[in-house]
Amino acid sequence: MHRARGAADASAVAEAAVSTWHEAALRLAPVIGGQGVDVLFRRSLHVTAKTFPDLDLVGKEADHCALLASLQAHLAVRDAALAMATSDALVVTFIELLASLIGESLTERLLGPI
């Protein structure tokens, strides 16, 4: 919601979500590699799709940019509250998975500013 600047529409939420993912990828790529970020993001999509089943359709894209574009398009056509809940769940899942791999302290140092 903060990144969406309080906007109540799903399009702003989707744009803010993808902006967050781009920034996270930039911060994490030097540590776990671009492919590591991509694998972790795809795993997060898969896990989050258990709660938000329609999110499973997003993970079918081949490359990272297409995957994020697909996520943005998916979130933009949802109700704003649903787009926010989906995005939040995806971020929480990603952070939990990352922390299980590299530890909470390093995860906080890398992603805390985001």
PDB file of C-alpha atoms in Angstrom:
ATOM      1  CA  MET A   1       0.000   0.000   0.000  1.00  0.00           C
ATOM      2  CA  HIS A   2       2.881   2.318   0.807  1.00  0.00           C
ATOM      3  CA  ARG A   3       4.478   1.816  -2.622  1.00  0.00           C
ATOM      4  CA  ALA A   4       1.095   2.246  -4.301  1.00  0.00           C
ATOM      5  CA  ARG A   5       0.938   5.654  -2.579  1.00  0.00           C
ATOM      6  CA  GLY A   6      -2.428   4.870  -1.041  1.00  0.00           C
ATOM      7  CA  ALA A   7      -4.035   4.353  -4.455  1.00  0.00           C
ATOM      8  CA  ALA A   8      -7.183   2.294  -4.282  1.00  0.00           C
ATOM      9  CA  ASP A   9      -6.980   0.746  -7.744  1.00  0.00           C
ATOM     10  CA  ALA A  10      -5.496  -2.601  -8.646  1.00  0.00           C
ATOM     11  CA  SER A  11      -3.398  -1.130 -11.440  1.00  0.00           C
ATOM     12  CA  ALA A  12      -1.407   0.991  -8.977  1.00  0.00           C
ATOM     13  CA  VAL A  13      -1.054  -1.997  -6.650  1.00  0.00           C
ATOM     14  CA  ALA A  14       0.215  -4.132  -9.555  1.00  0.00           C
ATOM     15  CA  GLU A  15       2.723  -1.486 -10.619  1.00  0.00           C
ATOM     16  CA  ALA A  16       3.985  -1.091  -7.058  1.00  0.00           C
ATOM     17  CA  ALA A  17       4.286  -4.868  -6.621  1.00  0.00           C
ATOM     18  CA  VAL A  18       6.377  -5.283  -9.754  1.00  0.00           C
ATOM     19  CA  SER A  19       8.539  -2.321  -8.770  1.00  0.00           C
ATOM     20  CA  THR A  20       9.202  -4.046  -5.452  1.00  0.00           C
ATOM     21  CA  TRP A  21      10.147  -7.295  -7.217  1.00  0.00           C
ATOM     22  CA  HIS A  22      12.566  -5.486  -9.529  1.00  0.00           C
ATOM     23  CA  GLU A  23      14.262  -3.847  -6.569  1.00  0.00           C
ATOM     24  CA  ALA A  24      14.433  -7.130  -4.651  1.00  0.00           C
ATOM     25  CA  ALA A  25      15.999  -8.862  -7.660  1.00  0.00           C
ATOM     26  CA  LEU A  26      18.637  -6.134  -7.953  1.00  0.00           C
ATOM     27  CA  ARG A  27      19.552  -6.497  -4.282  1.00  0.00           C
ATOM     28  CA  LEU A  28      19.561 -10.301  -4.257  1.00  0.00           C
ATOM     29  CA  ALA A  29      21.225 -11.133  -7.593  1.00  0.00           C
ATOM     30  CA  PRO A  30      24.768 -10.423  -6.341  1.00  0.00           C
ATOM     31  CA  VAL A  31      24.188 -12.804  -3.418  1.00  0.00           C
ATOM     32  CA  ILE A  32      22.156 -15.693  -4.868  1.00  0.00           C
ATOM     33  CA  GLY A  33      22.446 -14.991  -8.600  1.00  0.00           C
ATOM     34  CA  GLY A  34      19.778 -14.050 -11.088  1.00  0.00           C
ATOM     35  CA  GLN A  35      18.723 -17.650 -11.533  1.00  0.00           C
ATOM     36  CA  GLY A  36      18.522 -18.060  -7.763  1.00  0.00           C
ATOM     37  CA  VAL A  37      16.174 -15.080  -7.541  1.00  0.00           C
ATOM     38  CA  ASP A  38      14.077 -16.483 -10.366  1.00  0.00           C
ATOM     39  CA  VAL A  39      13.842 -19.965  -8.827  1.00  0.00           C
ATOM     40  CA  LEU A  40      12.931 -18.536  -5.432  1.00  0.00           C
ATOM     41  CA  PHE A  41      10.311 -16.248  -6.973  1.00  0.00           C
ATOM     42  CA  ARG A  42       8.772 -19.136  -8.919  1.00  0.00           C
ATOM     43  CA  ARG A  43       8.700 -21.268  -5.770  1.00  0.00           C
ATOM     44  CA  SER A  44       7.011 -18.401  -3.938  1.00  0.00           C
ATOM     45  CA  LEU A  45       4.385 -18.198  -6.684  1.00  0.00           C
ATOM     46  CA  HIS A  46       3.775 -21.932  -6.414  1.00  0.00           C
ATOM     47  CA  VAL A  47       3.421 -21.861  -2.619  1.00  0.00           C
ATOM     48  CA  THR A  48       1.259 -18.720  -2.624  1.00  0.00           C
ATOM     49  CA  ALA A  49      -1.006 -20.244  -5.295  1.00  0.00           C
ATOM     50  CA  LYS A  50      -2.236 -22.680  -2.652  1.00  0.00           C
ATOM     51  CA  THR A  51      -4.011 -19.733  -1.019  1.00  0.00           C
ATOM     52  CA  PHE A  52      -4.634 -17.749  -4.222  1.00  0.00           C
ATOM     53  CA  PRO A  53      -5.181 -20.492  -6.874  1.00  0.00           C
ATOM     54  CA  ASP A  54      -5.490 -18.117  -9.809  1.00  0.00           C
ATOM     55  CA  LEU A  55      -1.887 -17.033  -9.151  1.00  0.00           C
ATOM     56  CA  ASP A  56      -0.738 -20.420 -10.459  1.00  0.00           C
ATOM     57  CA  LEU A  57      -1.322 -19.176 -14.019  1.00  0.00           C
ATOM     58  CA  VAL A  58       1.321 -16.479 -13.585  1.00  0.00           C
ATOM     59  CA  GLY A  59       4.239 -18.884 -13.146  1.00  0.00           C
ATOM     60  CA  LYS A  60       4.076 -20.251 -16.696  1.00  0.00           C
ATOM     61  CA  GLU A  61       6.251 -17.544 -18.290  1.00  0.00           C
ATOM     62  CA  ALA A  62       9.738 -18.536 -19.398  1.00  0.00           C
ATOM     63  CA  ASP A  63      11.848 -15.497 -18.568  1.00  0.00           C
ATOM     64  CA  HIS A  64      11.959 -13.250 -15.514  1.00  0.00           C
ATOM     65  CA  CYS A  65      10.738 -10.081 -17.272  1.00  0.00           C
ATOM     66  CA  ALA A  66       7.822 -11.915 -18.877  1.00  0.00           C
ATOM     67  CA  LEU A  67       6.999 -13.476 -15.528  1.00  0.00           C
ATOM     68  CA  LEU A  68       6.842 -10.073 -13.821  1.00  0.00           C
ATOM     69  CA  ALA A  69       4.791  -8.645 -16.692  1.00  0.00           C
ATOM     70  CA  SER A  70       2.391 -11.560 -16.283  1.00  0.00           C
ATOM     71  CA  LEU A  71       2.163 -10.905 -12.531  1.00  0.00           C
ATOM     72  CA  GLN A  72       1.477  -7.229 -13.145  1.00  0.00           C
ATOM     73  CA  ALA A  73      -1.240  -7.998 -15.677  1.00  0.00           C
ATOM     74  CA  HIS A  74      -2.763 -10.556 -13.309  1.00  0.00           C
ATOM     75  CA  LEU A  75      -2.884  -8.180 -10.347  1.00  0.00           C
ATOM     76  CA  ALA A  76      -4.090  -5.203 -12.389  1.00  0.00           C
ATOM     77  CA  VAL A  77      -7.395  -6.839 -13.308  1.00  0.00           C
ATOM     78  CA  ARG A  78      -8.233  -7.969  -9.783  1.00  0.00           C
ATOM     79  CA  ASP A  79     -10.154  -6.107  -7.129  1.00  0.00           C
ATOM     80  CA  ALA A  80      -7.679  -3.739  -5.420  1.00  0.00           C
ATOM     81  CA  ALA A  81      -8.057  -5.451  -2.046  1.00  0.00           C
ATOM     82  CA  LEU A  82      -7.489  -8.883  -3.614  1.00  0.00           C
ATOM     83  CA  ALA A  83      -4.492  -7.599  -5.577  1.00  0.00           C
ATOM     84  CA  MET A  84      -3.028  -6.203  -2.347  1.00  0.00           C
ATOM     85  CA  ALA A  85      -3.670  -9.422  -0.403  1.00  0.00           C
ATOM     86  CA  THR A  86      -2.159 -11.537  -3.176  1.00  0.00           C
ATOM     87  CA  SER A  87       0.898  -9.318  -3.470  1.00  0.00           C
ATOM     88  CA  ASP A  88       1.407  -9.235   0.294  1.00  0.00           C
ATOM     89  CA  ALA A  89       1.133 -13.026   0.568  1.00  0.00           C
ATOM     90  CA  LEU A  90       3.630 -13.463  -2.253  1.00  0.00           C
ATOM     91  CA  VAL A  91       6.151 -11.134  -0.585  1.00  0.00           C
ATOM     92  CA  VAL A  92       5.762 -12.828   2.801  1.00  0.00           C
ATOM     93  CA  THR A  93       6.240 -16.257   1.223  1.00  0.00           C
ATOM     94  CA  PHE A  94       9.313 -15.075  -0.676  1.00  0.00           C
ATOM     95  CA  ILE A  95      10.871 -13.575   2.446  1.00  0.00           C
ATOM     96  CA  GLU A  96      10.191 -16.719   4.472  1.00  0.00           C
ATOM     97  CA  LEU A  97      11.741 -18.952   1.809  1.00  0.00           C
ATOM     98  CA  LEU A  98      14.747 -16.656   1.421  1.00  0.00           C
ATOM     99  CA  ALA A  99      15.277 -16.500   5.190  1.00  0.00           C
ATOM    100  CA  SER A 100      15.205 -20.288   5.370  1.00  0.00           C
ATOM    101  CA  LEU A 101      18.079 -20.357   2.867  1.00  0.00           C
ATOM    102  CA  ILE A 102      20.319 -17.459   3.905  1.00  0.00           C
ATOM    103  CA  GLY A 103      19.095 -16.655   7.413  1.00  0.00           C
ATOM    104  CA  GLU A 104      16.870 -13.957   8.826  1.00  0.00           C
ATOM    105  CA  SER A 105      19.672 -11.507   9.548  1.00  0.00           C
ATOM    106  CA  LEU A 106      21.030 -11.450   5.986  1.00  0.00           C
ATOM    107  CA  THR A 107      17.512 -11.389   4.565  1.00  0.00           C
ATOM    108  CA  GLU A 108      16.730  -8.335   6.688  1.00  0.00           C
ATOM    109  CA  ARG A 109      19.932  -6.588   5.629  1.00  0.00           C
ATOM    110  CA  LEU A 110      19.280  -7.241   1.971  1.00  0.00           C
ATOM    111  CA  LEU A 111      15.542  -6.605   1.810  1.00  0.00           C
ATOM    112  CA  GLY A 112      14.928  -4.375   4.823  1.00  0.00           C
ATOM    113  CA  PRO A 113      15.300  -1.124   2.860  1.00  0.00           C
ATOM    114  CA  ILE A 114      12.621  -2.262   0.415  1.00  0.00           C
TER     115      ILE A 114
END
